[in-house]
Amino acid sequence: MAPRISRIFSIVLLAAATGGAHADFTDGKLPDGTYHCEVYLLGMFLSLGDITIKGNVYSGPVTFGTAPQAYNYQMNANGEITWLGPLGGYTTGGNSISLTQATLDGPSFDIIMKQPDGAFTASTCTKR
């Protein structure tokens, strides 16, 4: 009986800790600013450019200069972002976005890109 109570108590603690660590994305927006995107590849960080967020609009990623146009994005209560326009190299040449997940730690978001060959690449975009 004691091991069963211990196991139940452990599950309740884990659920409470997970629930408390969940970020609050109820407003559906990332904090305004410029997010620098990088990928760790072959033992070094490679810059993928900057994405600028203002309200529910984004532009970029841009490596040099400014983005030619801005597009809307949506974020659900779980912090999953849907880009409502192109996203530079993430969505060209047969690439597509598999998932974008925001976090309030930083703040930042991770972009998981699916390549034409079926491989996945993850990059992190952190607010400057």
PDB file of C-alpha atoms in Angstrom:
ATOM      1  CA  MET A   1       0.000   0.000   0.000  1.00  0.00           C
ATOM      2  CA  ALA A   2       2.825   2.439   0.871  1.00  0.00           C
ATOM      3  CA  PRO A   3       4.542   2.075  -2.550  1.00  0.00           C
ATOM      4  CA  ARG A   4       1.219   2.741  -4.281  1.00  0.00           C
ATOM      5  CA  ILE A   5       0.632   5.925  -2.257  1.00  0.00           C
ATOM      6  CA  SER A   6       4.192   7.001  -2.968  1.00  0.00           C
ATOM      7  CA  ARG A   7       3.669   6.436  -6.707  1.00  0.00           C
ATOM      8  CA  ILE A   8       0.408   8.415  -6.709  1.00  0.00           C
ATOM      9  CA  PHE A   9       2.053  11.225  -4.743  1.00  0.00           C
ATOM     10  CA  SER A  10       4.929  11.298  -7.267  1.00  0.00           C
ATOM     11  CA  ILE A  11       2.496  11.544 -10.193  1.00  0.00           C
ATOM     12  CA  VAL A  12       0.602  14.386  -8.506  1.00  0.00           C
ATOM     13  CA  LEU A  13       3.864  16.272  -7.847  1.00  0.00           C
ATOM     14  CA  LEU A  14       4.986  15.775 -11.453  1.00  0.00           C
ATOM     15  CA  ALA A  15       1.662  17.042 -12.766  1.00  0.00           C
ATOM     16  CA  ALA A  16       1.813  20.082 -10.489  1.00  0.00           C
ATOM     17  CA  ALA A  17       5.378  20.871 -11.503  1.00  0.00           C
ATOM     18  CA  THR A  18       4.566  20.521 -15.195  1.00  0.00           C
ATOM     19  CA  GLY A  19       1.466  22.673 -14.881  1.00  0.00           C
ATOM     20  CA  GLY A  20       3.369  25.371 -13.021  1.00  0.00           C
ATOM     21  CA  ALA A  21       6.159  25.439 -15.590  1.00  0.00           C
ATOM     22  CA  HIS A  22       3.743  25.917 -18.508  1.00  0.00           C
ATOM     23  CA  ALA A  23       4.134  29.368 -20.022  1.00  0.00           C
ATOM     24  CA  ASP A  24       1.077  31.563 -20.402  1.00  0.00           C
ATOM     25  CA  PHE A  25       0.365  32.433 -24.034  1.00  0.00           C
ATOM     26  CA  THR A  26      -3.249  33.520 -23.557  1.00  0.00           C
ATOM     27  CA  ASP A  27      -2.702  36.874 -25.292  1.00  0.00           C
ATOM     28  CA  GLY A  28      -1.650  35.035 -28.485  1.00  0.00           C
ATOM     29  CA  LYS A  29       1.392  37.224 -29.186  1.00  0.00           C
ATOM     30  CA  LEU A  30       5.135  37.162 -28.779  1.00  0.00           C
ATOM     31  CA  PRO A  31       6.795  40.164 -27.147  1.00  0.00           C
ATOM     32  CA  ASP A  32       7.626  42.821 -29.766  1.00  0.00           C
ATOM     33  CA  GLY A  33      11.233  42.934 -30.898  1.00  0.00           C
ATOM     34  CA  THR A  34      13.894  41.419 -33.115  1.00  0.00           C
ATOM     35  CA  TYR A  35      14.587  37.693 -32.741  1.00  0.00           C
ATOM     36  CA  HIS A  36      17.948  36.368 -33.915  1.00  0.00           C
ATOM     37  CA  CYS A  37      17.676  32.857 -35.395  1.00  0.00           C
ATOM     38  CA  GLU A  38      20.497  30.317 -35.248  1.00  0.00           C
ATOM     39  CA  VAL A  39      21.019  26.640 -35.893  1.00  0.00           C
ATOM     40  CA  TYR A  40      23.738  24.484 -34.323  1.00  0.00           C
ATOM     41  CA  LEU A  41      25.381  22.584 -37.162  1.00  0.00           C
ATOM     42  CA  LEU A  42      28.740  20.846 -37.478  1.00  0.00           C
ATOM     43  CA  GLY A  43      29.921  22.092 -34.088  1.00  0.00           C
ATOM     44  CA  MET A  44      29.101  25.771 -34.570  1.00  0.00           C
ATOM     45  CA  PHE A  45      26.176  28.189 -34.522  1.00  0.00           C
ATOM     46  CA  LEU A  46      25.086  29.456 -37.943  1.00  0.00           C
ATOM     47  CA  SER A  47      22.978  32.602 -38.259  1.00  0.00           C
ATOM     48  CA  LEU A  48      19.729  32.235 -40.185  1.00  0.00           C
ATOM     49  CA  GLY A  49      18.807  35.918 -39.942  1.00  0.00           C
ATOM     50  CA  ASP A  50      16.478  38.034 -37.834  1.00  0.00           C
ATOM     51  CA  ILE A  51      12.696  37.926 -37.545  1.00  0.00           C
ATOM     52  CA  THR A  52      10.995  41.121 -36.364  1.00  0.00           C
ATOM     53  CA  ILE A  53       7.750  40.834 -34.382  1.00  0.00           C
ATOM     54  CA  LYS A  54       5.347  43.726 -33.800  1.00  0.00           C
ATOM     55  CA  GLY A  55       1.921  42.850 -32.435  1.00  0.00           C
ATOM     56  CA  ASN A  56       0.619  39.932 -34.480  1.00  0.00           C
ATOM     57  CA  VAL A  57       2.789  40.782 -37.512  1.00  0.00           C
ATOM     58  CA  TYR A  58       6.227  39.431 -38.465  1.00  0.00           C
ATOM     59  CA  SER A  59       8.819  40.185 -41.108  1.00  0.00           C
ATOM     60  CA  GLY A  60      11.904  38.256 -42.090  1.00  0.00           C
ATOM     61  CA  PRO A  61      14.057  36.391 -41.572  1.00  0.00           C
ATOM     62  CA  VAL A  62      16.529  38.941 -42.861  1.00  0.00           C
ATOM     63  CA  THR A  63      20.301  38.642 -42.873  1.00  0.00           C
ATOM     64  CA  PHE A  64      21.076  42.048 -44.428  1.00  0.00           C
ATOM     65  CA  GLY A  65      18.788  45.041 -44.974  1.00  0.00           C
ATOM     66  CA  THR A  66      15.061  44.966 -44.293  1.00  0.00           C
ATOM     67  CA  ALA A  67      12.293  42.532 -45.148  1.00  0.00           C
ATOM     68  CA  PRO A  68      10.234  43.532 -48.183  1.00  0.00           C
ATOM     69  CA  GLN A  69       6.861  42.754 -46.592  1.00  0.00           C
ATOM     70  CA  ALA A  70       5.249  41.855 -43.267  1.00  0.00           C
ATOM     71  CA  TYR A  71       2.745  39.058 -42.632  1.00  0.00           C
ATOM     72  CA  ASN A  72       0.432  38.011 -39.812  1.00  0.00           C
ATOM     73  CA  TYR A  73       1.049  35.109 -37.470  1.00  0.00           C
ATOM     74  CA  GLN A  74      -1.160  33.332 -34.947  1.00  0.00           C
ATOM     75  CA  MET A  75      -0.205  31.717 -31.655  1.00  0.00           C
ATOM     76  CA  ASN A  76      -2.457  29.371 -29.701  1.00  0.00           C
ATOM     77  CA  ALA A  77      -2.671  29.022 -25.921  1.00  0.00           C
ATOM     78  CA  ASN A  78       0.024  26.298 -26.012  1.00  0.00           C
ATOM     79  CA  GLY A  79       2.537  28.637 -27.677  1.00  0.00           C
ATOM     80  CA  GLU A  80       2.382  26.971 -31.098  1.00  0.00           C
ATOM     81  CA  ILE A  81       2.900  29.553 -33.835  1.00  0.00           C
ATOM     82  CA  THR A  82       1.350  29.443 -37.304  1.00  0.00           C
ATOM     83  CA  TRP A  83       3.059  31.706 -39.832  1.00  0.00           C
ATOM     84  CA  LEU A  84       0.490  33.115 -42.279  1.00  0.00           C
ATOM     85  CA  GLY A  85       3.039  33.996 -44.943  1.00  0.00           C
ATOM     86  CA  PRO A  86       6.437  32.888 -46.216  1.00  0.00           C
ATOM     87  CA  LEU A  87       9.331  32.558 -43.801  1.00  0.00           C
ATOM     88  CA  GLY A  88      12.444  32.993 -45.933  1.00  0.00           C
ATOM     89  CA  GLY A  89      14.561  29.857 -46.386  1.00  0.00           C
ATOM     90  CA  TYR A  90      12.358  27.968 -43.947  1.00  0.00           C
ATOM     91  CA  THR A  91       9.607  27.835 -46.589  1.00  0.00           C
ATOM     92  CA  THR A  92      11.515  27.876 -49.906  1.00  0.00           C
ATOM     93  CA  GLY A  93      13.253  25.238 -52.006  1.00  0.00           C
ATOM     94  CA  GLY A  94      10.897  22.482 -50.867  1.00  0.00           C
ATOM     95  CA  ASN A  95      11.363  23.266 -47.165  1.00  0.00           C
ATOM     96  CA  SER A  96       8.333  23.578 -44.905  1.00  0.00           C
ATOM     97  CA  ILE A  97       7.626  24.438 -41.286  1.00  0.00           C
ATOM     98  CA  SER A  98       6.760  21.380 -39.229  1.00  0.00           C
ATOM     99  CA  LEU A  99       6.298  23.195 -35.904  1.00  0.00           C
ATOM    100  CA  THR A 100       7.110  26.490 -34.245  1.00  0.00           C
ATOM    101  CA  GLN A 101       6.973  26.472 -30.443  1.00  0.00           C
ATOM    102  CA  ALA A 102       7.298  29.634 -28.349  1.00  0.00           C
ATOM    103  CA  THR A 103       8.759  29.869 -24.867  1.00  0.00           C
ATOM    104  CA  LEU A 104       8.722  32.773 -22.444  1.00  0.00           C
ATOM    105  CA  ASP A 105      12.210  31.823 -21.238  1.00  0.00           C
ATOM    106  CA  GLY A 106      14.214  34.439 -23.069  1.00  0.00           C
ATOM    107  CA  PRO A 107      11.675  34.999 -24.781  1.00  0.00           C
ATOM    108  CA  SER A 108      12.348  32.775 -27.754  1.00  0.00           C
ATOM    109  CA  PHE A 109      10.823  30.283 -30.158  1.00  0.00           C
ATOM    110  CA  ASP A 110      12.043  27.137 -31.874  1.00  0.00           C
ATOM    111  CA  ILE A 111      11.357  26.452 -35.546  1.00  0.00           C
ATOM    112  CA  ILE A 112      11.369  22.843 -36.741  1.00  0.00           C
ATOM    113  CA  MET A 113      11.829  22.787 -40.511  1.00  0.00           C
ATOM    114  CA  LYS A 114      11.193  19.749 -42.700  1.00  0.00           C
ATOM    115  CA  GLN A 115      13.577  19.494 -45.641  1.00  0.00           C
ATOM    116  CA  PRO A 116      12.626  18.035 -49.049  1.00  0.00           C
ATOM    117  CA  ASP A 117      14.531  14.807 -48.248  1.00  0.00           C
ATOM    118  CA  GLY A 118      12.390  14.301 -45.118  1.00  0.00           C
ATOM    119  CA  ALA A 119      15.080  15.334 -42.621  1.00  0.00           C
ATOM    120  CA  PHE A 120      14.267  17.831 -39.883  1.00  0.00           C
ATOM    121  CA  THR A 121      16.333  20.809 -38.740  1.00  0.00           C
ATOM    122  CA  ALA A 122      15.708  22.796 -35.552  1.00  0.00           C
ATOM    123  CA  SER A 123      16.666  26.425 -35.043  1.00  0.00           C
ATOM    124  CA  THR A 124      16.173  28.760 -32.112  1.00  0.00           C
ATOM    125  CA  CYS A 125      15.173  32.412 -32.424  1.00  0.00           C
ATOM    126  CA  THR A 126      15.971  34.499 -29.333  1.00  0.00           C
ATOM    127  CA  LYS A 127      14.926  38.080 -28.678  1.00  0.00           C
ATOM    128  CA  ARG A 128      17.859  40.481 -28.809  1.00  0.00           C
TER     129      ARG A 128
END
